[in-house]
Amino acid sequence: MSSQLAALNDWVHAVARLTQPEQIHWCDGSDEENTELTELMLATGDFVKLNEKTHPNCYLHRSSPSDVARVEHLTFVCTNREVDAGPNNHWMGPTEAHAKMDALYAGCMRGRTMYVVPYCMGPIESPLARCGVEITDSPYVVANMRIMTRMGAAAQARIEREGSFIKGLHSIGDLNPDRRFIMHFPEELTIKSFGSGYGGNALLGKKCHALRIASYQARSEGWLAEHMLIVGIETPKGETHYVAAAFPSACGKTNLAMLIPPEGYRQDGWKVWTIGDDICWMRPGADGRLYAINPESGFFGVAPGTSTKTNANAMAMLNKDAIFTNVAVTADNQPWWEGLSEGVPVLDWQGRPYDKAHGPAAHPNSRFTVSAKSCPSYTPRSEDPQGVPLSAIVFGGRRESLVPLVFEARDWTHGVLVGAAMASETTAAATGAVGVVRRDSMAMKPFCGYNFGDYFKHWLSFDQPGAKLPKIFHVNWFRKGGDGKFMWPGFGDNLRVLEWMLKRVEGSAGAVETPIGHLPNAADLNTNGLSLPESQLQQLLHVDRDGWYEELTAIGDYLAGYGDQAPPNLEAEQRRIVAALA
Ligand code: GTP
Ligand code: SPV
Ligand code: MN
């Protein structure tokens, strides 16, 4: 036995002594193993089989009704010094946090199977990829990790070769929200999660490892772990530009990653290739450009709002080999959610007869889990061990007022400020109030494993001599008019905005200079085939100087909240813009 394997074994056995499982199962990721787990979950009711004719090999999982989203108030970063976690995180000292978690874990797996899940985030052969092992007592978590990560024997072989891995311990416990914590120990490369079986709380490879722990590692190793989609845009000339975009949870990453070009664009030969829809790891290559990989291998996407009209690529993957969580079902047992043009729900997400009085049929944060390879816009470049070079980075939020459709940052420092200053209306992806505007720097507020002040400095540090950094933009698909309706059609039509960005990258499109950045003139956007009144487009591209003066002033206060950690360059940039707006 290699010494690495011995270290893994020792940890697994120490966890078993604490949690007292009935048996231990080492996951190899094989089809046989998945079939056995599926049968087990059908027997226990963890899985409900969906219509085999319309949705072969598709299953529905219903969470406990109080366990349907991430829980930011119960998520902690446990560094030795509180300042290293920063005001952006909830903090608990490691000694106290371990004691609290280990007390919850004591005997928690009695009568259950403990699954040992080795996984790799990123293509197995990629130097940018990193491995972890999740120990869990939830077969639903295993089934999801199998789709979302490269799970099983190959990952274990890499761990044995490399000797390092992130340790993640997860138990659903009794799903009691009062006994639920998601703890991160970045200095120990360890995660401890208890009391939730849901998405980002339980699939530890995703937000816990690939964002919170990875962002911490990336800081000292010179790379970035970001809450971003990665998409390839192929122009009629046959050139593919890769773009990464950070939008907060449930703000359009999956949709932009799978965009279907408007009719006229398709005829002209535009194509869109999906690399990733949630997480992006990137680092400078030898040529000075930023290279990005998607550490995941599947999509855990928001179901409501997904339809053939909005996201036909997602719909095409959802009729086989998919797991659905907290959606409704029709009389003939097909999955259903709000936004579908067909079907009638008979059972809601809790399995009750559907009654409008109970609210939506599908939970607003109901999700599908599918393999990235099932996506019609899948590209083998997703497996490129070196990643794809980025031409542009896009930040964006859900803002019903003030924020224009698109603007371009003047340079990297201004772009970092634009990312740091991001704000967005909260969504159902996390428990708590929905629709409240909050600052969500780089869409990483819930996910950065260290002090945002240090994080902003780390972002600024990429601006080195010889660096060929992507241009930075900000978008807002969610402006609303007086009638309460979205002003911009969104979805496929967002390619019109991406086209302007790529032309800016090439230096072939016009713009107006304003204190907040460069905006397209109405004529610089291709609106062929779009029925958008000229006055509405003007409004979408308008900079409200008074409103922005207030916004920038608030951003100054926000940066000041990071005290000594706030980078002086960023504060100077903020002051320059405030002065220009005054
Ligand atoms: P997470 O998986 O939580 O990180 O979310 P995400 O950022 O991938 O969001 P997603 O693409 O799933 O979109 C969330 C919701 O926003 C869905 O209901 C979409 O239909 C809606 N949405 C996405 N893009 C647009 C857009 O361009 N315009 C409008 N109006 N809505 C959009
Ligand atoms: C998000 O909330 O940003 C998600 C879903 O992508 S979860 O896996 O729960 O984090
Ligand atoms: Mn997300």
Coordinates of C-alpha atoms and ligand atoms in Angstrom, one line a residue:
M1 CA 0.0 0.0 0.0
S2 CA 1.4 3.4 -0.9
S3 CA 1.8 5.9 1.9
Q4 CA -0.8 8.2 0.3
L5 CA -3.3 5.3 0.3
A6 CA -2.4 4.7 3.9
A7 CA -3.2 8.3 4.8
L8 CA -6.6 8.0 3.1
N9 CA -7.2 4.7 4.8
D10 CA -6.3 6.1 8.2
W11 CA -8.7 9.0 7.8
V12 CA -11.5 6.8 6.6
H13 CA -11.1 4.5 9.6
A14 CA -10.9 7.4 12.0
V15 CA -14.2 8.8 10.6
A16 CA -15.8 5.3 10.9
R17 CA -14.7 5.1 14.5
L18 CA -16.4 8.4 15.1
T19 CA -19.6 8.0 13.0
Q20 CA -20.1 4.2 13.6
P21 CA -21.5 3.2 10.2
E22 CA -22.9 -0.3 9.6
Q23 CA -20.6 -0.7 6.6
I24 CA -18.1 1.1 4.4
H25 CA -18.4 1.3 0.7
W26 CA -15.5 2.6 -1.4
C27 CA -17.0 4.1 -4.6
D28 CA -15.4 3.0 -7.9
G29 CA -17.8 5.0 -10.1
S30 CA -18.8 1.9 -12.2
D31 CA -22.2 1.5 -13.9
E32 CA -22.8 -1.6 -11.7
E33 CA -22.3 0.5 -8.6
N34 CA -24.7 3.1 -9.9
T35 CA -27.4 0.6 -10.7
E36 CA -27.1 -0.9 -7.2
L37 CA -27.4 2.6 -5.6
T38 CA -30.3 3.5 -7.8
E39 CA -32.2 0.3 -6.8
L40 CA -31.4 1.0 -3.1
M41 CA -32.8 4.5 -3.4
L42 CA -35.9 3.3 -5.2
A43 CA -36.5 0.9 -2.4
T44 CA -36.0 3.5 0.4
G45 CA -38.0 6.2 -1.4
D46 CA -35.0 8.5 -1.9
F47 CA -35.7 8.2 -5.6
V48 CA -39.0 8.1 -7.4
K49 CA -38.9 6.6 -10.9
L50 CA -40.1 9.0 -13.6
N51 CA -41.9 8.0 -16.8
E52 CA -39.6 5.4 -18.5
K53 CA -41.0 6.0 -22.0
T54 CA -40.6 9.8 -22.0
H55 CA -37.7 10.0 -19.5
P56 CA -35.7 6.8 -19.5
N57 CA -33.4 6.4 -16.5
C58 CA -34.6 9.6 -14.9
Y59 CA -35.4 9.9 -11.2
L60 CA -37.0 12.4 -8.8
H61 CA -35.6 13.1 -5.4
R62 CA -37.8 15.1 -2.9
S63 CA -35.7 16.8 -0.2
S64 CA -36.9 17.4 3.3
P65 CA -39.1 20.6 2.9
S66 CA -36.7 22.6 5.2
D67 CA -33.7 21.5 3.2
V68 CA -34.1 23.0 -0.3
A69 CA -31.2 25.5 -0.7
R70 CA -27.8 26.6 0.5
V71 CA -27.7 28.0 4.1
E72 CA -25.4 31.0 4.2
H73 CA -26.1 31.8 7.8
L74 CA -24.9 28.2 8.8
T75 CA -21.8 28.3 6.5
F76 CA -18.5 29.1 8.2
V77 CA -14.9 29.6 7.3
C78 CA -12.7 28.4 10.2
T79 CA -9.3 30.0 9.9
N80 CA -7.0 30.4 12.9
R81 CA -7.3 34.2 12.7
E82 CA -10.7 35.8 12.2
V83 CA -9.3 38.5 9.9
D84 CA -8.3 35.8 7.4
A85 CA -11.9 34.8 6.9
G86 CA -12.9 38.5 6.6
P87 CA -16.2 40.4 7.1
N88 CA -17.6 38.6 4.0
N89 CA -17.7 35.2 5.9
H90 CA -19.1 33.8 9.1
W91 CA -16.1 32.7 11.2
M92 CA -15.6 30.2 13.9
G93 CA -12.2 29.2 15.4
P94 CA -11.1 25.8 14.2
T95 CA -10.9 24.2 17.7
E96 CA -14.5 25.2 18.5
A97 CA -15.7 24.3 15.1
H98 CA -14.1 20.8 15.1
A99 CA -15.5 20.1 18.6
K100 CA -19.0 21.2 17.5
M101 CA -18.9 19.1 14.4
D102 CA -17.4 16.0 15.9
A103 CA -20.1 16.0 18.6
L104 CA -22.7 16.0 15.9
Y105 CA -20.9 13.2 14.0
A106 CA -20.6 10.9 17.0
G107 CA -22.5 7.8 16.1
C108 CA -24.4 9.6 13.3
M109 CA -24.0 6.8 10.7
R110 CA -25.3 4.0 12.9
G111 CA -27.3 1.6 10.8
R112 CA -26.2 3.4 7.6
T113 CA -23.6 2.8 4.9
M114 CA -20.6 5.2 4.8
Y115 CA -19.6 5.9 1.2
V116 CA -16.1 6.9 0.4
V117 CA -16.2 9.0 -2.8
P118 CA -12.8 9.8 -4.4
Y119 CA -13.3 12.6 -7.0
C120 CA -11.3 14.8 -9.3
M121 CA -12.3 18.4 -10.1
G122 CA -11.2 19.0 -13.7
P123 CA -10.0 16.7 -16.4
I124 CA -8.1 13.8 -14.8
E125 CA -4.9 14.5 -16.7
S126 CA -5.0 18.3 -16.2
P127 CA -2.3 20.1 -14.2
L128 CA -5.1 22.5 -13.2
A129 CA -7.3 19.8 -11.7
R130 CA -7.4 18.9 -8.0
C131 CA -8.7 15.9 -6.1
G132 CA -10.8 15.3 -3.1
V133 CA -12.5 12.6 -1.2
E134 CA -16.0 13.0 0.2
I135 CA -17.2 10.7 2.9
T136 CA -21.0 10.7 3.0
D137 CA -23.9 8.6 4.3
S138 CA -26.2 9.8 1.5
P139 CA -26.6 7.6 -1.6
Y140 CA -28.3 10.6 -3.3
V141 CA -25.0 12.6 -2.8
V142 CA -23.0 9.7 -4.3
A143 CA -25.3 9.6 -7.4
N144 CA -25.0 13.4 -7.9
M145 CA -21.2 13.4 -7.3
R146 CA -20.9 10.7 -10.0
I147 CA -22.4 13.1 -12.5
M148 CA -20.9 16.4 -11.3
T149 CA -17.3 15.2 -10.8
R150 CA -14.9 12.7 -12.3
M151 CA -15.6 10.2 -9.5
G152 CA -14.2 6.8 -8.7
A153 CA -11.2 4.7 -9.6
A154 CA -9.4 7.2 -11.9
A155 CA -9.6 9.9 -9.2
Q156 CA -8.4 7.5 -6.5
A157 CA -5.4 6.6 -8.7
R158 CA -4.5 10.2 -9.1
I159 CA -4.8 10.7 -5.4
E160 CA -2.4 7.8 -4.8
R161 CA 0.0 9.2 -7.3
E162 CA -0.1 12.8 -6.0
G163 CA -0.6 12.2 -2.4
S164 CA -2.8 15.3 -1.7
F165 CA -6.5 15.6 -1.6
I166 CA -9.2 17.7 0.1
K167 CA -10.9 15.8 3.0
G168 CA -14.7 16.3 3.0
L169 CA -16.9 14.7 5.6
H170 CA -20.7 14.9 5.2
S171 CA -23.6 13.4 7.0
I172 CA -27.3 14.2 6.5
G173 CA -27.7 13.6 10.2
D174 CA -31.4 14.0 11.0
L175 CA -31.8 16.9 8.6
N176 CA -32.7 19.1 11.5
P177 CA -32.1 22.8 10.5
D178 CA -31.0 23.5 14.1
R179 CA -28.3 20.9 13.8
R180 CA -27.0 22.0 10.4
F181 CA -23.5 23.4 9.7
I182 CA -21.2 23.7 6.7
M183 CA -17.7 24.3 8.0
H184 CA -14.5 25.0 6.0
F185 CA -11.0 24.6 7.4
P186 CA -8.9 26.0 4.5
E187 CA -5.7 25.8 6.4
E188 CA -6.3 22.1 6.9
L189 CA -7.8 21.5 3.4
T190 CA -10.8 20.0 5.2
I191 CA -14.6 20.4 5.0
K192 CA -17.2 19.2 7.5
S193 CA -20.9 19.4 6.6
F194 CA -23.8 18.1 8.7
G195 CA -27.6 18.1 8.6
S196 CA -28.3 18.9 4.9
G197 CA -28.6 16.7 1.8
Y198 CA -29.0 19.6 -0.6
G199 CA -26.8 20.7 -3.5
G200 CA -24.1 23.2 -2.4
N201 CA -24.4 22.1 1.2
A202 CA -23.8 18.4 0.5
L203 CA -22.1 17.9 -2.9
L204 CA -18.8 18.9 -1.3
G205 CA -16.8 19.0 -4.6
K206 CA -18.9 21.9 -5.8
K207 CA -19.1 25.1 -3.7
C208 CA -17.2 23.9 -0.6
H209 CA -14.2 22.5 -2.4
A210 CA -14.1 24.1 -5.9
L211 CA -14.8 27.6 -4.6
R212 CA -14.2 28.1 -0.9
I213 CA -11.2 25.8 -0.4
A214 CA -9.9 26.3 -3.9
S215 CA -10.1 30.1 -3.8
Y216 CA -7.9 29.9 -0.6
Q217 CA -5.4 27.6 -2.3
A218 CA -5.5 29.7 -5.5
R219 CA -4.5 32.8 -3.7
S220 CA -1.1 31.4 -2.6
E221 CA -0.6 29.5 -5.8
G222 CA -1.3 32.3 -8.3
W223 CA -4.6 31.3 -9.8
L224 CA -8.3 32.0 -9.4
A225 CA -11.3 29.8 -8.5
E226 CA -14.4 31.6 -9.6
H227 CA -18.3 31.3 -9.7
M228 CA -18.3 31.6 -13.5
L229 CA -19.6 29.9 -16.5
I230 CA -17.3 29.3 -19.5
V231 CA -18.7 29.6 -23.0
G232 CA -17.1 29.5 -26.5
I233 CA -18.5 31.8 -29.1
E234 CA -17.7 30.8 -32.7
T235 CA -18.0 33.6 -35.2
P236 CA -18.9 33.2 -38.9
K237 CA -15.1 33.5 -39.6
G238 CA -14.7 30.2 -37.7
E239 CA -12.8 31.8 -34.8
T240 CA -13.8 30.7 -31.3
H241 CA -13.5 33.2 -28.4
Y242 CA -13.9 32.0 -24.9
V243 CA -15.7 34.1 -22.3
A244 CA -16.1 33.5 -18.6
A245 CA -19.0 35.2 -16.7
A246 CA -19.7 35.6 -13.0
F247 CA -23.4 36.0 -12.1
P248 CA -24.8 35.3 -8.7
S249 CA -26.8 32.1 -8.0
A250 CA -29.9 31.8 -10.2
C251 CA -28.9 34.9 -12.3
G252 CA -28.3 33.3 -15.7
K253 CA -25.0 31.3 -15.8
T254 CA -26.5 28.0 -17.1
N255 CA -28.6 29.9 -19.6
L256 CA -25.7 32.0 -21.0
A257 CA -23.4 28.9 -21.1
M258 CA -26.0 27.1 -23.3
L259 CA -27.1 30.1 -25.4
I260 CA -28.8 29.3 -28.7
P261 CA -28.1 32.1 -31.2
P262 CA -31.0 34.1 -32.6
E263 CA -32.2 32.9 -36.0
G264 CA -30.3 35.5 -38.1
Y265 CA -27.1 34.7 -36.2
R266 CA -27.5 31.0 -36.8
Q267 CA -28.0 31.6 -40.5
D268 CA -24.8 33.7 -40.5
G269 CA -22.9 30.8 -39.0
W270 CA -22.6 31.8 -35.3
K271 CA -22.2 28.8 -32.9
V272 CA -22.0 28.5 -29.1
W273 CA -20.0 25.9 -27.2
T274 CA -20.6 25.1 -23.6
I275 CA -17.5 24.5 -21.4
G276 CA -19.0 25.0 -17.9
D277 CA -22.1 26.6 -16.2
D278 CA -21.0 27.3 -12.6
I279 CA -17.3 27.2 -11.7
C280 CA -14.2 28.3 -13.5
W281 CA -10.6 27.7 -12.4
M282 CA -8.1 29.9 -14.3
R283 CA -4.4 30.7 -14.4
P284 CA -2.0 32.6 -16.6
G285 CA -0.4 30.5 -19.3
A286 CA 3.1 30.9 -20.7
D287 CA 1.8 33.3 -23.4
G288 CA 0.4 35.7 -20.7
R289 CA -3.3 34.8 -21.4
L290 CA -5.6 33.4 -18.7
Y291 CA -6.5 29.8 -19.3
A292 CA -9.7 28.3 -17.8
I293 CA -11.0 24.9 -17.0
N294 CA -14.4 23.8 -15.7
P295 CA -13.7 21.7 -12.7
E296 CA -17.1 20.0 -12.9
S297 CA -18.4 17.4 -15.3
G298 CA -22.1 18.0 -15.0
F299 CA -24.7 20.6 -14.5
F300 CA -26.8 21.1 -11.3
G301 CA -29.2 23.6 -13.0
V302 CA -32.2 25.6 -11.9
A303 CA -35.4 23.9 -13.3
P304 CA -38.0 26.7 -13.1
G305 CA -37.9 28.9 -16.2
T306 CA -36.1 26.3 -18.3
S307 CA -38.1 25.6 -21.5
T308 CA -37.6 25.0 -25.2
K309 CA -38.0 28.8 -25.6
T310 CA -35.4 29.9 -23.1
N311 CA -32.9 27.0 -23.0
A312 CA -33.5 24.3 -25.7
N313 CA -30.1 22.9 -25.1
A314 CA -30.9 22.2 -21.4
M315 CA -34.3 20.7 -22.4
A316 CA -32.6 18.4 -24.9
M317 CA -30.6 16.8 -22.0
L318 CA -33.5 16.4 -19.6
N319 CA -35.3 13.5 -21.2
K320 CA -32.8 10.8 -20.2
D321 CA -30.3 9.9 -17.5
A322 CA -31.2 12.9 -15.3
I323 CA -31.8 13.4 -11.6
F324 CA -34.5 15.9 -10.7
T325 CA -34.7 17.4 -7.2
N326 CA -37.9 19.0 -5.9
V327 CA -39.8 19.4 -9.2
A328 CA -43.5 18.6 -9.6
V329 CA -44.8 15.7 -11.6
T330 CA -47.7 15.3 -14.1
A331 CA -50.4 12.6 -14.1
D332 CA -48.2 10.3 -16.3
N333 CA -45.2 10.9 -14.0
Q334 CA -43.2 13.4 -16.1
P335 CA -41.2 16.1 -14.3
W336 CA -42.8 19.5 -14.4
W337 CA -41.9 23.0 -13.3
E338 CA -43.1 26.6 -13.8
G339 CA -42.1 28.0 -17.2
L340 CA -42.8 24.8 -19.2
S341 CA -45.2 25.4 -22.0
E342 CA -46.7 21.9 -21.8
G343 CA -48.0 19.5 -19.1
V344 CA -50.1 19.9 -15.9
P345 CA -48.7 19.3 -12.5
V346 CA -50.7 16.8 -10.3
L347 CA -48.2 16.4 -7.4
D348 CA -46.2 19.3 -6.1
W349 CA -42.5 19.2 -5.1
Q350 CA -43.5 17.8 -1.7
G351 CA -45.5 15.0 -3.3
R352 CA -48.8 16.6 -2.2
P353 CA -51.8 16.9 -4.7
Y354 CA -51.0 20.2 -6.5
D355 CA -52.9 23.2 -5.1
K356 CA -52.2 26.7 -6.2
A357 CA -52.8 27.9 -2.6
H358 CA -49.6 26.0 -1.5
G359 CA -47.5 28.1 -3.9
P360 CA -45.6 27.0 -7.0
A361 CA -45.8 23.3 -8.0
A362 CA -42.0 23.0 -8.3
H363 CA -39.8 24.5 -5.6
P364 CA -38.3 27.8 -7.0
N365 CA -34.8 26.3 -6.4
S366 CA -35.7 22.9 -7.8
R367 CA -32.8 21.5 -9.9
F368 CA -31.8 19.0 -12.5
T369 CA -28.5 17.0 -12.5
V370 CA -27.1 15.9 -15.9
S371 CA -23.8 15.0 -17.4
A372 CA -22.1 17.8 -19.3
K373 CA -21.5 15.4 -22.2
S374 CA -25.3 15.2 -22.8
C375 CA -25.4 18.8 -23.8
P376 CA -26.0 19.5 -27.5
S377 CA -23.5 22.3 -27.3
Y378 CA -20.8 20.2 -25.5
T379 CA -17.3 20.6 -26.9
P380 CA -14.3 18.3 -26.4
R381 CA -12.4 21.5 -25.5
S382 CA -14.0 20.9 -22.0
E383 CA -11.5 18.1 -21.6
D384 CA -8.4 20.1 -22.7
P385 CA -6.0 19.6 -19.8
Q386 CA -4.5 23.1 -20.5
G387 CA -7.9 24.8 -20.5
V388 CA -9.2 27.4 -22.9
P389 CA -7.8 31.0 -23.3
L390 CA -10.2 33.7 -22.2
S391 CA -10.9 36.8 -24.4
A392 CA -13.4 38.4 -21.9
I393 CA -14.6 38.3 -18.4
V394 CA -18.1 39.4 -17.7
F395 CA -19.7 40.4 -14.3
G396 CA -23.4 40.8 -13.9
G397 CA -26.2 40.9 -11.5
R398 CA -30.0 41.0 -11.3
R399 CA -30.8 44.7 -11.1
E400 CA -34.3 46.0 -12.0
S401 CA -33.0 49.6 -12.1
L402 CA -30.0 51.8 -12.6
V403 CA -27.5 49.3 -14.1
P404 CA -27.3 49.5 -18.0
L405 CA -27.5 46.5 -20.3
V406 CA -23.7 46.5 -20.8
F407 CA -20.5 48.5 -20.1
E408 CA -16.8 47.8 -20.5
A409 CA -14.2 48.5 -17.9
R410 CA -11.3 50.9 -19.0
D411 CA -8.6 48.6 -17.8
W412 CA -7.9 45.7 -15.4
T413 CA -8.0 47.8 -12.2
H414 CA -11.3 49.4 -13.2
G415 CA -12.6 45.9 -14.1
V416 CA -11.7 44.5 -10.7
L417 CA -13.6 47.5 -9.1
V418 CA -16.6 46.7 -11.4
G419 CA -16.5 43.1 -10.1
A420 CA -16.0 44.1 -6.5
A421 CA -18.9 46.6 -6.7
M422 CA -21.3 44.0 -8.2
A423 CA -24.7 43.9 -6.5
S424 CA -27.7 41.7 -7.2
E425 CA -31.2 40.8 -6.0
T426 CA -31.1 37.7 -3.8
T427 CA -32.7 34.5 -5.2
A428 CA -34.2 31.2 -4.0
A429 CA -30.8 29.5 -4.4
A430 CA -30.1 30.3 -0.7
T431 CA -32.6 30.4 2.2
G432 CA -33.7 33.8 3.3
A433 CA -35.4 36.8 1.7
V434 CA -35.6 36.9 -2.1
G435 CA -35.3 40.1 -4.2
V436 CA -33.2 42.1 -1.8
V437 CA -30.3 43.9 -3.5
R438 CA -27.0 43.1 -1.8
R439 CA -23.3 43.6 -2.7
D440 CA -22.0 40.3 -4.1
S441 CA -18.5 40.9 -5.3
M442 CA -17.6 38.8 -8.3
A443 CA -20.7 36.7 -7.4
M444 CA -18.4 35.2 -4.7
K445 CA -20.0 36.6 -1.5
P446 CA -21.2 33.2 -0.4
F447 CA -18.2 31.3 -1.8
C448 CA -14.8 33.1 -1.2
G449 CA -12.8 31.1 1.3
Y450 CA -10.9 34.2 2.6
N451 CA -11.1 37.9 3.3
F452 CA -12.5 39.8 0.3
G453 CA -9.9 42.6 0.8
D454 CA -7.1 40.1 0.2
Y455 CA -9.2 38.6 -2.6
F456 CA -9.4 42.0 -4.4
K457 CA -5.7 42.4 -4.0
H458 CA -5.2 38.9 -5.5
W459 CA -7.3 39.9 -8.5
L460 CA -5.3 43.1 -9.0
S461 CA -2.0 41.1 -8.9
F462 CA -2.7 39.5 -12.2
D463 CA -1.9 42.8 -14.0
Q464 CA 1.8 42.0 -14.6
P465 CA 4.1 43.1 -17.4
G466 CA 3.6 40.7 -20.2
A467 CA 0.1 39.7 -19.1
K468 CA -2.5 39.5 -21.9
L469 CA -5.5 39.8 -19.7
P470 CA -9.1 39.5 -20.9
K471 CA -11.2 42.6 -21.2
I472 CA -13.7 43.0 -18.4
F473 CA -17.4 43.9 -18.9
H474 CA -20.5 44.2 -16.8
V475 CA -24.0 43.2 -18.0
N476 CA -27.6 43.3 -16.6
W477 CA -30.2 41.3 -18.4
F478 CA -32.8 42.0 -15.7
R479 CA -33.7 45.8 -16.0
K480 CA -37.5 46.2 -15.6
G481 CA -39.7 48.9 -17.1
G482 CA -42.6 50.8 -15.5
D483 CA -44.8 47.8 -16.3
G484 CA -42.7 45.5 -14.2
K485 CA -41.6 43.5 -17.2
F486 CA -38.0 42.8 -18.3
M487 CA -36.9 45.4 -20.8
W488 CA -34.3 43.2 -22.6
P489 CA -35.5 40.0 -24.2
G490 CA -32.5 38.1 -22.7
F491 CA -31.6 34.4 -23.3
G492 CA -30.5 33.9 -27.0
D493 CA -30.6 37.6 -27.7
N494 CA -27.8 38.1 -25.2
L495 CA -25.5 37.0 -28.0
R496 CA -26.0 40.5 -29.5
V497 CA -24.3 41.9 -26.4
L498 CA -21.5 39.3 -26.6
E499 CA -20.9 40.2 -30.2
W500 CA -20.3 43.8 -29.2
M501 CA -17.9 42.6 -26.5
L502 CA -15.9 40.5 -28.9
K503 CA -15.7 43.3 -31.4
R504 CA -14.4 45.5 -28.6
V505 CA -11.8 42.9 -27.9
E506 CA -10.8 43.0 -31.6
G507 CA -11.0 46.8 -31.6
S508 CA -13.7 46.9 -34.3
A509 CA -16.7 48.3 -32.4
G510 CA -17.6 51.8 -31.3
A511 CA -18.4 53.0 -27.7
V512 CA -19.3 56.0 -25.7
E513 CA -16.9 56.9 -22.8
T514 CA -18.6 57.6 -19.5
P515 CA -17.4 57.7 -15.9
I516 CA -18.7 54.2 -15.3
G517 CA -17.0 52.7 -18.4
H518 CA -17.5 52.4 -22.1
L519 CA -21.1 51.7 -23.4
P520 CA -22.2 50.8 -26.9
N521 CA -24.1 53.5 -28.9
A522 CA -27.5 52.1 -29.9
A523 CA -26.1 51.7 -33.4
D524 CA -23.2 49.6 -32.2
L525 CA -25.5 46.7 -31.2
N526 CA -27.0 44.4 -33.8
T527 CA -30.7 44.6 -33.3
N528 CA -31.8 43.0 -36.6
G529 CA -34.8 40.8 -36.1
L530 CA -35.5 42.2 -32.6
S531 CA -38.7 44.1 -31.8
L532 CA -37.3 46.5 -29.3
P533 CA -38.5 50.1 -29.4
E534 CA -35.6 52.5 -30.0
S535 CA -36.6 54.4 -26.8
Q536 CA -36.3 51.2 -24.7
L537 CA -32.8 50.5 -26.1
Q538 CA -31.8 54.1 -25.3
Q539 CA -33.0 53.6 -21.7
L540 CA -31.1 50.3 -21.4
L541 CA -27.9 52.1 -22.5
H542 CA -28.5 55.2 -20.4
V543 CA -26.2 56.2 -17.5
D544 CA -28.1 57.9 -14.7
R545 CA -25.3 60.1 -13.3
D546 CA -27.1 60.9 -10.0
G547 CA -28.0 57.3 -9.4
W548 CA -24.4 56.2 -10.2
Y549 CA -23.0 58.9 -7.9
E550 CA -24.9 57.3 -5.0
E551 CA -24.0 53.8 -6.1
L552 CA -20.3 54.6 -6.3
T553 CA -20.4 56.4 -2.9
A554 CA -22.0 53.3 -1.4
I555 CA -19.2 51.2 -3.0
G556 CA -16.7 53.5 -1.3
D557 CA -18.3 52.7 2.1
Y558 CA -18.3 49.0 1.2
L559 CA -14.6 49.0 0.4
A560 CA -13.8 50.9 3.6
G561 CA -15.6 48.1 5.5
Y562 CA -12.5 45.9 4.6
G563 CA -10.3 48.3 6.6
D564 CA -6.6 47.7 6.1
Q565 CA -7.3 44.8 3.8
A566 CA -9.0 47.0 1.2
P567 CA -6.5 47.6 -1.7
P568 CA -5.5 51.3 -2.0
N569 CA -5.5 51.0 -5.8
L570 CA -9.2 50.0 -5.8
E571 CA -10.1 52.8 -3.4
A572 CA -8.2 55.3 -5.6
E573 CA -10.1 54.0 -8.7
Q574 CA -13.4 54.5 -6.8
R575 CA -12.5 58.0 -5.9
R576 CA -11.6 58.9 -9.5
I577 CA -15.0 57.7 -10.7
V578 CA -16.9 59.5 -7.9
A579 CA -15.1 62.7 -8.8
A580 CA -16.0 62.3 -12.5
L581 CA -19.6 61.8 -11.6
A582 CA -19.8 64.7 -9.2
Ligands
GTP1 P1 -26.9 28.8 -10.2 O1 -27.0 27.4 -10.7 O2 -27.8 29.0 -8.9 O3 -25.6 29.3 -9.9 O4 -27.7 29.7 -11.2 P2 -27.4 30.3 -12.7 O5 -26.6 31.5 -12.6 O6 -26.8 29.2 -13.5 O7 -28.8 30.7 -13.2 P3 -29.7 30.1 -14.4 O8 -29.1 30.2 -15.8 O9 -30.2 28.8 -14.0 O10 -31.0 31.1 -14.4 C1 -31.8 31.3 -13.3 C2 -33.1 31.9 -13.7 O11 -32.9 33.1 -14.4 C3 -33.9 31.0 -14.6 O12 -35.2 31.0 -14.1 C4 -33.8 31.6 -15.9 O13 -34.9 31.3 -16.7 C5 -33.6 33.1 -15.6 N1 -32.8 33.8 -16.7 C6 -31.6 33.3 -17.2 N2 -31.1 34.1 -18.2 C7 -32.0 35.1 -18.3 C8 -32.1 36.3 -19.2 O14 -31.3 36.5 -20.0 N3 -33.2 37.1 -19.0 C9 -34.2 36.8 -18.1 N4 -35.2 37.6 -18.0 N5 -34.1 35.7 -17.2 C10 -33.1 34.9 -17.4
SPV2 C1 -25.7 28.1 -6.5 O1 -26.5 28.3 -5.5 O2 -25.0 29.0 -6.9 C2 -25.8 26.8 -7.2 C3 -26.5 25.7 -6.6 O3 -25.1 26.6 -8.2 S1 -25.6 25.0 -5.3 O4 -25.0 23.7 -5.7 O5 -26.6 24.7 -4.2 O6 -24.6 25.9 -4.8
MN3 MN -23.9 28.5 -8.7

